XYZ file of C-alpha atoms in Angstrom:
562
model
C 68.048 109.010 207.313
C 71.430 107.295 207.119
C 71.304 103.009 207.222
C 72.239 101.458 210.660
C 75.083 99.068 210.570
C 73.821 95.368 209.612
C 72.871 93.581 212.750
C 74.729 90.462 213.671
C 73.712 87.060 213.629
C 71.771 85.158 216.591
C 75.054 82.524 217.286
C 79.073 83.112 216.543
C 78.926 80.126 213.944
C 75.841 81.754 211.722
C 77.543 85.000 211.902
C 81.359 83.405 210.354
C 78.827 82.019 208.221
C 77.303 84.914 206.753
C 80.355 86.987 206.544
C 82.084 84.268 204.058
C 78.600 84.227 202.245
C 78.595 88.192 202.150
C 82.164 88.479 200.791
C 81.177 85.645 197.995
C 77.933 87.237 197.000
C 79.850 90.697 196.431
C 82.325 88.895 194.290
C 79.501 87.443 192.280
C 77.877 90.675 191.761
C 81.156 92.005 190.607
C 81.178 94.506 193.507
C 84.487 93.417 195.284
C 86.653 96.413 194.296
C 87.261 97.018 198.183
C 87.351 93.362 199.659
C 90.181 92.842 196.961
C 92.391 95.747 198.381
C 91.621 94.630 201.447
C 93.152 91.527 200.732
C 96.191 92.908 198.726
C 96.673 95.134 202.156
C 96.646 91.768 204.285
C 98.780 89.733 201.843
C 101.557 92.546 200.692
C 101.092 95.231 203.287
C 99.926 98.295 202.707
C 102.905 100.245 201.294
C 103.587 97.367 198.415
C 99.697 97.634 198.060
C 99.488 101.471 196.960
C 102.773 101.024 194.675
C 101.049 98.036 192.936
C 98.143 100.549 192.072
C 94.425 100.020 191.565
C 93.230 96.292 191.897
C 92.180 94.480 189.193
C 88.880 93.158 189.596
C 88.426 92.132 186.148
C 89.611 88.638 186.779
C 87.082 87.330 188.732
C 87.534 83.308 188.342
C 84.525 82.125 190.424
C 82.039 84.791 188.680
C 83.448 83.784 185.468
C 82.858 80.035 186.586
C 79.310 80.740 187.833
C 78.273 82.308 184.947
C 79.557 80.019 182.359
C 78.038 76.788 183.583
C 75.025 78.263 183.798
C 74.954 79.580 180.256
C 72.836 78.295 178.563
C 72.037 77.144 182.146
C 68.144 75.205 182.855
C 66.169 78.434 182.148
C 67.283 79.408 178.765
C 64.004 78.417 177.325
C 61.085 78.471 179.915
C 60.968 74.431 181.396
C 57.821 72.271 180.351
C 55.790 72.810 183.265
C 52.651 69.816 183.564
C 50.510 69.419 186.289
C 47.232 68.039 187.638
C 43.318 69.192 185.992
C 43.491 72.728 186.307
C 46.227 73.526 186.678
C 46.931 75.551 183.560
C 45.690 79.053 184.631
C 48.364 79.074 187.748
C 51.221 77.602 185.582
C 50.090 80.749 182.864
C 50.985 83.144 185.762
C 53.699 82.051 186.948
C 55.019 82.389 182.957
C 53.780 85.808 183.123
C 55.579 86.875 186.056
C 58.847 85.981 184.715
C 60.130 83.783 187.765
C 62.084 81.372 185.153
C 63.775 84.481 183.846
C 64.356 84.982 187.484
C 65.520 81.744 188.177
C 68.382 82.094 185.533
C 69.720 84.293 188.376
C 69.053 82.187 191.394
C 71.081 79.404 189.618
C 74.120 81.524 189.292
C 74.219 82.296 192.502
C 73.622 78.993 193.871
C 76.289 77.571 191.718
C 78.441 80.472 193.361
C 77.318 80.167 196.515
C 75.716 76.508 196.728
C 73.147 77.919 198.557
C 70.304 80.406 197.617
C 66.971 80.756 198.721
C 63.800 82.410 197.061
C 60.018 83.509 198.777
C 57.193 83.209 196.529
C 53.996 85.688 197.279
C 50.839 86.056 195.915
C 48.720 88.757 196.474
C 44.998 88.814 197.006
C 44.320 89.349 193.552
C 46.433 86.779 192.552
C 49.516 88.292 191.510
C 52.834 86.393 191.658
C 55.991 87.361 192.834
C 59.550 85.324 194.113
C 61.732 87.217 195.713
C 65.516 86.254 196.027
C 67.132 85.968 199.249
C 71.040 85.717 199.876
C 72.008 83.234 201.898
C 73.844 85.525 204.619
C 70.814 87.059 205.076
C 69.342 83.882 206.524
C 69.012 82.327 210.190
C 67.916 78.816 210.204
C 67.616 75.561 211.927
C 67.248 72.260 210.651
C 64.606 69.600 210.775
C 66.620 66.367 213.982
C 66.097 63.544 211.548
C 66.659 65.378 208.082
C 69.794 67.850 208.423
C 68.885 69.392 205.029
C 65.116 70.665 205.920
C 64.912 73.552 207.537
C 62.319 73.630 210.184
C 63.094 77.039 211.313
C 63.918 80.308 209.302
C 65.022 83.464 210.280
C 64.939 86.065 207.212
C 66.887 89.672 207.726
C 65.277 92.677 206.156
C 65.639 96.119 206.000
C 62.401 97.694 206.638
C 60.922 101.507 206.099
C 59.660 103.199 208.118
C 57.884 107.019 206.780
C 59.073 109.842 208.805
C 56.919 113.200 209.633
C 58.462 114.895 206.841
C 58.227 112.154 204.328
C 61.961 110.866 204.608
C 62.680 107.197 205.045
C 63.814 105.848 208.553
C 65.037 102.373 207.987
C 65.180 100.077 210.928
C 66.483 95.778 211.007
C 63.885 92.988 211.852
C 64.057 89.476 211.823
C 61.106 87.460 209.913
C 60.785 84.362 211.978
C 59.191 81.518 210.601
C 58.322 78.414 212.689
C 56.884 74.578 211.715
C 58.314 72.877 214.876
C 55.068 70.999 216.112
C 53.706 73.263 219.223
C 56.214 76.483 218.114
C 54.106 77.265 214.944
C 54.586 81.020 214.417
C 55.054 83.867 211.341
C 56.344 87.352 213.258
C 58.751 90.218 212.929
C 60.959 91.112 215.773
C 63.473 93.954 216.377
C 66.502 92.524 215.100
C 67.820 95.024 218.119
C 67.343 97.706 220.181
C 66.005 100.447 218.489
C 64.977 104.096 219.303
C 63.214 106.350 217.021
C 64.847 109.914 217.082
C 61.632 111.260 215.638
C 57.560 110.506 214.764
C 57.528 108.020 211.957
C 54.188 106.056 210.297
C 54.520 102.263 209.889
C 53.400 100.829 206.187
C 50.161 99.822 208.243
C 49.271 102.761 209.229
C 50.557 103.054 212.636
C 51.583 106.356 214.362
C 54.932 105.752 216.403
C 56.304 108.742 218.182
C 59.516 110.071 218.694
C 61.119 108.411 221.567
C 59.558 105.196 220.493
C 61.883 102.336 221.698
C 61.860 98.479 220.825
C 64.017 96.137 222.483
C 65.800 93.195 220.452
C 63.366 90.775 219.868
C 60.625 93.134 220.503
C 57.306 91.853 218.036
C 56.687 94.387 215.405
C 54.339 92.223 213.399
C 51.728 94.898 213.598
C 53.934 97.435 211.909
C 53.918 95.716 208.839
C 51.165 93.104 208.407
C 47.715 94.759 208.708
C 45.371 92.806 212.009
C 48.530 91.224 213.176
C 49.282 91.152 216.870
C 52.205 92.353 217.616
C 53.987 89.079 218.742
C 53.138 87.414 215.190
C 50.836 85.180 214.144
C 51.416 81.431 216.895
C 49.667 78.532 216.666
C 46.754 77.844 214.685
C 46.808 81.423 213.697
C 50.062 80.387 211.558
C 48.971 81.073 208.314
C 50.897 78.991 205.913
C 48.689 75.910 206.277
C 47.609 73.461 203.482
C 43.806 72.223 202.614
C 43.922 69.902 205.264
C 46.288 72.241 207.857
C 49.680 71.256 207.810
C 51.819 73.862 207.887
C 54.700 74.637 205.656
C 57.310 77.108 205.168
C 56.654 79.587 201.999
C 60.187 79.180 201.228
C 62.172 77.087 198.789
C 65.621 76.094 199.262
C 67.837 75.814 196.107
C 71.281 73.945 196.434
C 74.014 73.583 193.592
C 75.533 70.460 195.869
C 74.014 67.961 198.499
C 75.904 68.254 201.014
C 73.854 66.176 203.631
C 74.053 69.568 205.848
C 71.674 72.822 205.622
C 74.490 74.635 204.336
C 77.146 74.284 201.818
C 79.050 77.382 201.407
C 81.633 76.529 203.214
C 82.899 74.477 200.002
C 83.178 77.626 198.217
C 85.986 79.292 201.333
C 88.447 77.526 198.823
C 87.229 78.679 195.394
C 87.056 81.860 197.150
C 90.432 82.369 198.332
C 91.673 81.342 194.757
C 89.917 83.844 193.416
C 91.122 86.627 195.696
C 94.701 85.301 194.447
C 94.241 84.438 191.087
C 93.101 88.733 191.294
C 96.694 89.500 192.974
C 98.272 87.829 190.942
C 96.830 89.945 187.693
C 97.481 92.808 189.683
C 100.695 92.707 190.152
C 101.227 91.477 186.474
C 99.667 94.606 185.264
C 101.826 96.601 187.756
C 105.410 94.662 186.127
C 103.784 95.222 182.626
C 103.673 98.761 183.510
C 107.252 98.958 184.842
C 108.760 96.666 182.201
C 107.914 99.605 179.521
C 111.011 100.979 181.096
C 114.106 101.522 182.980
C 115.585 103.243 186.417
C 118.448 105.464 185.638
C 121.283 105.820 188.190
C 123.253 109.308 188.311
C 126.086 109.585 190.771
C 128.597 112.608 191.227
C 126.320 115.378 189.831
C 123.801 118.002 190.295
C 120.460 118.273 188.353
C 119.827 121.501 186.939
C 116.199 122.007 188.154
C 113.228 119.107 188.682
C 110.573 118.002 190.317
C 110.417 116.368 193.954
C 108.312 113.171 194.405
C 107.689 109.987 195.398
C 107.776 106.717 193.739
C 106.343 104.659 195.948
C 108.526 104.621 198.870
C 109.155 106.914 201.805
C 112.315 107.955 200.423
C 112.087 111.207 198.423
C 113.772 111.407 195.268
C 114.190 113.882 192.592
C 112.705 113.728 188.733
C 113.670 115.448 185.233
C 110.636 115.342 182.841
C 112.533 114.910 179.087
C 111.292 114.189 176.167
C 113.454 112.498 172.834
C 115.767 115.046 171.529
C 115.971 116.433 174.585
C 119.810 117.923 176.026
C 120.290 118.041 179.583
C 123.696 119.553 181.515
C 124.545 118.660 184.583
C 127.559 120.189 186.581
C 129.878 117.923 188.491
C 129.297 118.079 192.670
C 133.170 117.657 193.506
C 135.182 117.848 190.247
C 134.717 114.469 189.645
C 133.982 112.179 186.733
C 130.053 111.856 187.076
C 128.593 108.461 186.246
C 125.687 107.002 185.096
C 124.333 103.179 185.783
C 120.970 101.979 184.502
C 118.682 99.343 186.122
C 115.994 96.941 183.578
C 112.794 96.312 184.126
C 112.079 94.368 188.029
C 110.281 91.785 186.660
C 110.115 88.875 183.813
C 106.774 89.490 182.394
C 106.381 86.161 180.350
C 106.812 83.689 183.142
C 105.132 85.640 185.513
C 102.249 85.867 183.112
C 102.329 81.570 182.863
C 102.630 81.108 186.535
C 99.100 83.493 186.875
C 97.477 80.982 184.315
C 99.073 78.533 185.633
C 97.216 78.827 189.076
C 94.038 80.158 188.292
C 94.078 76.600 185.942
C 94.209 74.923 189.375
C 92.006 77.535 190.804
C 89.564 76.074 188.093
C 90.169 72.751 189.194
C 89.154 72.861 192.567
C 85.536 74.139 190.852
C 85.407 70.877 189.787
C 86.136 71.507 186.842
C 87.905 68.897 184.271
C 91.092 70.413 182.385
C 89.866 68.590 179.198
C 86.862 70.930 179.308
C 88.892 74.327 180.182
C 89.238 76.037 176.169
C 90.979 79.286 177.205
C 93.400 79.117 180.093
C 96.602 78.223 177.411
C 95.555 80.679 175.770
C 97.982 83.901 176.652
C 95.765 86.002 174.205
C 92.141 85.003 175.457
C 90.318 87.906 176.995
C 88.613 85.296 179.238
C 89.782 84.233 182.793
C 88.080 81.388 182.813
C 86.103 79.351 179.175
C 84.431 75.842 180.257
C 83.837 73.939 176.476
C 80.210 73.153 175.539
C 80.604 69.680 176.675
C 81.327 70.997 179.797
C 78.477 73.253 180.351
C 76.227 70.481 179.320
C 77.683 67.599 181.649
C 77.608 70.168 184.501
C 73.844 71.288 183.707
C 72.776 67.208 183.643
C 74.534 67.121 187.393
C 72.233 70.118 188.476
C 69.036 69.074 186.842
C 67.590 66.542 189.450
C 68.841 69.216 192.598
C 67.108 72.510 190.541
C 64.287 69.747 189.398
C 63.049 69.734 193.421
C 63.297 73.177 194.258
C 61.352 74.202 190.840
C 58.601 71.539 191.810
C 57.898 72.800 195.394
C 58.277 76.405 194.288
C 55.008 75.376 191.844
C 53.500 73.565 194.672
C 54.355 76.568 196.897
C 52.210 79.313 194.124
C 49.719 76.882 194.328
C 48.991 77.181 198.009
C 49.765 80.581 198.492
C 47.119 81.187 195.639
C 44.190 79.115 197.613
C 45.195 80.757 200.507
C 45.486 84.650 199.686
C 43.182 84.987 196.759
C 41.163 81.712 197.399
C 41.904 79.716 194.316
C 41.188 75.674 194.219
C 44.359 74.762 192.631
C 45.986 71.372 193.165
C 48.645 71.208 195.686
C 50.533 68.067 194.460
C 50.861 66.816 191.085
C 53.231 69.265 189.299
C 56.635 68.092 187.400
C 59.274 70.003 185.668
C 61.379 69.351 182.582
C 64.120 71.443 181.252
C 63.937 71.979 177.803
C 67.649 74.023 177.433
C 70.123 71.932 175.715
C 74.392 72.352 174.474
C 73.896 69.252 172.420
C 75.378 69.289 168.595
C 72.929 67.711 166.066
C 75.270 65.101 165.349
C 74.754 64.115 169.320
C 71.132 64.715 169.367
C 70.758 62.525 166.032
C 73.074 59.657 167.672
C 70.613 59.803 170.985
C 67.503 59.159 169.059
C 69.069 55.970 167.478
C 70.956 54.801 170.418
C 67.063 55.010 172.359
C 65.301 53.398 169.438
C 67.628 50.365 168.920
C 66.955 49.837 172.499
C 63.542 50.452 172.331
C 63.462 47.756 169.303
C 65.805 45.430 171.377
C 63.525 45.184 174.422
C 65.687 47.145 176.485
C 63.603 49.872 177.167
C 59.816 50.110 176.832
C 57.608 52.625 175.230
C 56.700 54.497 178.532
C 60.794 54.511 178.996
C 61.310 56.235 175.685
C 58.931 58.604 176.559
C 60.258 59.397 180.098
C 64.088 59.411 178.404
C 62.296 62.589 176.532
C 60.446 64.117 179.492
C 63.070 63.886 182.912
C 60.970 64.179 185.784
C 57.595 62.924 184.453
C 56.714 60.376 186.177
C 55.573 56.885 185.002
C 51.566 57.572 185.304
C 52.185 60.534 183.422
C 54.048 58.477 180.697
C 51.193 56.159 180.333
C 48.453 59.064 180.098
C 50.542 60.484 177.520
C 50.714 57.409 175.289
C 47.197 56.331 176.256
C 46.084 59.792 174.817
C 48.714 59.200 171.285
C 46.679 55.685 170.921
C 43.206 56.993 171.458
C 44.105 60.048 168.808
C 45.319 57.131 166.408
C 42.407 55.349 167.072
C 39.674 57.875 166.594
C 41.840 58.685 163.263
C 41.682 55.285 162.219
C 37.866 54.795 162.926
C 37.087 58.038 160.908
C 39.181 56.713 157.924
C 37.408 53.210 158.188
C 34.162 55.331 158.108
C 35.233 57.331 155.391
C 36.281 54.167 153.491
C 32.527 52.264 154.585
C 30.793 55.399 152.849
C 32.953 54.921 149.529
C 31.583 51.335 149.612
C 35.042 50.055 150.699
C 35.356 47.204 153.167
C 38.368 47.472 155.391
C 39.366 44.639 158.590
C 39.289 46.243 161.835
C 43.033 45.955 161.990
C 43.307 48.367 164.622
C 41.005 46.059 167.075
C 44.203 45.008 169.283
C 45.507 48.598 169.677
C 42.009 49.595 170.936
C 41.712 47.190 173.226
C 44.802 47.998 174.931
C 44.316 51.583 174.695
C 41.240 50.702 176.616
C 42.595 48.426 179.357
C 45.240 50.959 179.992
C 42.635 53.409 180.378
C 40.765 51.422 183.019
C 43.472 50.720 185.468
C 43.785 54.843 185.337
C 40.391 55.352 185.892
C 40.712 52.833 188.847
C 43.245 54.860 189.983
C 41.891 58.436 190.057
C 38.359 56.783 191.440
C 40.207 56.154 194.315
C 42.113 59.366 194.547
C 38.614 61.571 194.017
C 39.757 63.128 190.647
C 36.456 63.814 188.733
C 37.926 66.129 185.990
C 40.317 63.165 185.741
C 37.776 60.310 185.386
C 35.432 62.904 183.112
C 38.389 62.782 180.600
C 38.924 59.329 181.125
C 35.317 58.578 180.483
C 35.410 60.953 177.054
C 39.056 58.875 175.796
C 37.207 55.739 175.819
C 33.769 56.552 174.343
C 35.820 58.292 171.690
C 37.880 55.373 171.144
C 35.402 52.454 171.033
C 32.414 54.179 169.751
C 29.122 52.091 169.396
C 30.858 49.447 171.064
C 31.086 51.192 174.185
C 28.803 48.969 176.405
C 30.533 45.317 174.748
C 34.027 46.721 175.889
C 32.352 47.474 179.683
C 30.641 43.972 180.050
C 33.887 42.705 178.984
């Protein structure tokens, strides 16, 4: 069964919205052959569009720009995931399913788009999915006092339907999901009126029959989501609660710019445009390259022998001789005449034409935000590239993105974490978890000049040893930092002890010159344990517990009275 056309969406606003996020998601997926003609057709006109020829949608400046600041990109290499007691069987599936692979993808199109959204699933057994949602496919409403958290979202899918015969009937529904205090609700509407021309089954089973008709808005929940009513799931039958029954949306929001607003496409209409240009203009280059290989001949005051009848373009018909070198041709005079010949060059200068289409996609480039310094290939007349952003570059624009990819990556772990509990009843953690990004453009000559640039402030008093280490792990946070080097002093510690042992046996005395290191290992230690006694952690104070026995041995009970 044939697609219907794509519904519209609910208000004038979201639906100019969409269309600029539709036409920018085609471009980024290199599928734009037809929105480019269109363009040439609305720019030129339609008769200068078919003699320029096919367009050329190999210069694509904004894919070319998406692309190469995010390659390397934050998911080159997996991210250091860490997170509460636990935690390390969910953070193994989530590896296994590939979503950072997948994630190399959302940032692309965020940087693209600015906006991109993704819905984590787990099944009852526990498997782990994230599925990527375009941004025009996406009703939503923000939260009255934070304009950038959504509080309503509207997702719209394509859904199959099994006809009697086994063919697929495909019909548009909205997935509604609600957290507005007293509006709680997960269902799936008719995106719009819809009658079934024949019997179909629903993927739950249900038997509809030809005739069947659903109104816009009409609930369908029960069509796709087994034991649902059909008007959804309202109230405190949402089911997207956590431990204590707050609800949340299963959805995670990535941005490539804060904006302040919900959406920020609209900063890409610009980039857009240039891009659509920037293509015209290589089109029509490559139509003047193709001209300039020769030269219109003139012939007045004589008849051709024979030819062919054509058109070159024009509505004007005209008559050609194929020839070939060597070749002889006679032609007979019309009126007696003296026939004459005049010859016209190519209709273009291909050099400057060919610097003025750098010229502007280098201010195309610009308005990325890209610095000139950093563009390697635009001066370059025999670069294959549209668009090559240096090293230094792609590394200064990765450090911008890191703290806005940083949150979505952390709620998306939070978010597998809940959906585990709640579909295959898991006890994960539902806070706790911090990313790092392990993907790096720096030389070694910069790496080597970081290390001594942290340690001479480290030695001047700049910086402290919990700095260092959170200058090596962005987005750890400080108690992390401490547990880290509290767990580096009790290793040295323990090593130490077993040395002094080893040395006691050979009959060799040694000072206990590691008594003041203990001791603060130890303190530290306490004021954690404090800590996770009041927040309930037992697998927390169990390790705790174990770090100081191990560090102060037999001397356990003087360092407690103390």
């Amino acid at each position: 069964m044939p697609i219907p056309p794509r519904p519209p969406m609910p208000t004038r606003e979201d639906d100019a919205r969409a269309a600029l996020q539709s036409a920018i998601y085609d471009v980024l997926r290199d599928d734009w052959e037809e929105l480019l003609r269109d363009w040439l057709v609305a720019t030129i006109g339609e008769e200068r569009a078919a003699i320029w020829g096919k367009p050329d949608t190999s210069v694509n400046l904004l894919a070319d720009y998406a692309r190469q600041v995010t390659t390397p990109g934050l998911y080159a290499t997996p991210p250091e995931v860490r997170g509460p007691p636990g935690a390390q069987p969910l953070l193994d599936r989530i590896d296994a399913a590939g979503i950072y692979q997948r994630l190399a993808h959302v940032e692309y199109l965020a940087v693209g788009m600015v906006d991109c959204l993704v819905r984590p699933q787990v099944d009852p057994s526990g498997l782990i999915s994230a599925r990527v949602v375009a941004p025009h496919n996406i009703y939503a409403l923000p939260h009255a006092d934070d304009p950038t958290r959504p509080v309503v979202i509207w997702e719209l899918r394509l859904r199959e339907l099994l006809g009697a015969h086994g063919e697929s009937v495909y019909m548009w529904t909205w997935d509604q999901y609600d957290v507005r205090r007293g509006r709680e609700g997960y269902r799936i509407v008719a995106s719009e009126q819809v009658t079934l021309d024949h019997a179909v089954r629903s993927p739950t089973g249900q038997e509809l029959p030809q005739g069947a008709t659903f109104a816009a808005g009409a609930g369908v929940t029960h069509l796709f989501i087994e034991d649902a009513p059909p008007d959804g799931l309202e109230g405190e039958a949402y089911p997207f609660r956590d431990h204590v029954g707050r609800e949340f949306l299963p959805w995670v929001w990535y941005r490539s710019m804060d904006t302040g607003s919900l959406w920020g496409t609209i900063y890409r209409q610009g980039p857009y445009r240039g891009t659509l240009n920037a293509a015209l203009l290589s089109t029509y280059t490559l139509h003047s390259a193709r001209d300039a290989t020769g030269s219109m001949t003139l012939v007045f005051n004589a008849a051709e022998p024979g030819g062919v009848a054509g058109l070159a373009g024009t509505q004007a018909a005209n008559r050609s001789l194929p020839v070939s070198p060597g070749s002889l041709l006679f032609l007979r005079s019309l009126d007696g005449s003296q026939p004459s010949v005049s010859q016209i060059g190519p209709g273009a200068n291909l050099q400057p034409l060919a610097a003025f289409a750098r010229s502007y996609m280098s201010a195309t480039a610009s308005r990325f935000g890209v610095n000139s310094n950093d563009l390697t290939n635009l001066s370059n007349p025999q670069s294959a590239a549209a668009l090559a952003i240096s090293d230094r570059g792609r590394r200064d624009f990765a450090d911008r993105m890191a703290p806005l990819f940083r949150r979505g990556d952390e709620r998306l772990v939070r978010l597998f974490a809940l959906l585990s509990n709640l579909a295959a009843g898991s006890t994960f953690h539902e806070t706790g978890y911090s990313v790092v990004y392990t993907s790096t453009t720096e030389t070694p000559d910069e790496k080597k000049a970081h290390r001594e640039q942290l340690a001479f402030e480290r030695d001047a008093g700049l910086i402290s040893q919990v700095d260092l280490w959170m200058t090596y792990h962005p987005g750890a946070s400080r108690e992390d930092a401490l547990a880290a080097l509290t767990r580096v002093q009790s290793d040295e510690a323990q090593l130490a002890r077993m040395r002094e042992a080893a040395d006691d046996d050979a009959g060799v005395v040694i000072p206990a010159e590691h008594a003041e290191d203990m001791r603060a290992a130890v303190e530290e230690l306490v004021v954690l344990r404090e800590r996770l006694a009041r927040e309930g952690d037992a697998i927390g104070l169990a390790s705790i517990a174990e770090a100081i026995r191990l560090i102060m041995g037999d001397h356990e009970d003087d360092m407690g009275e103390e």
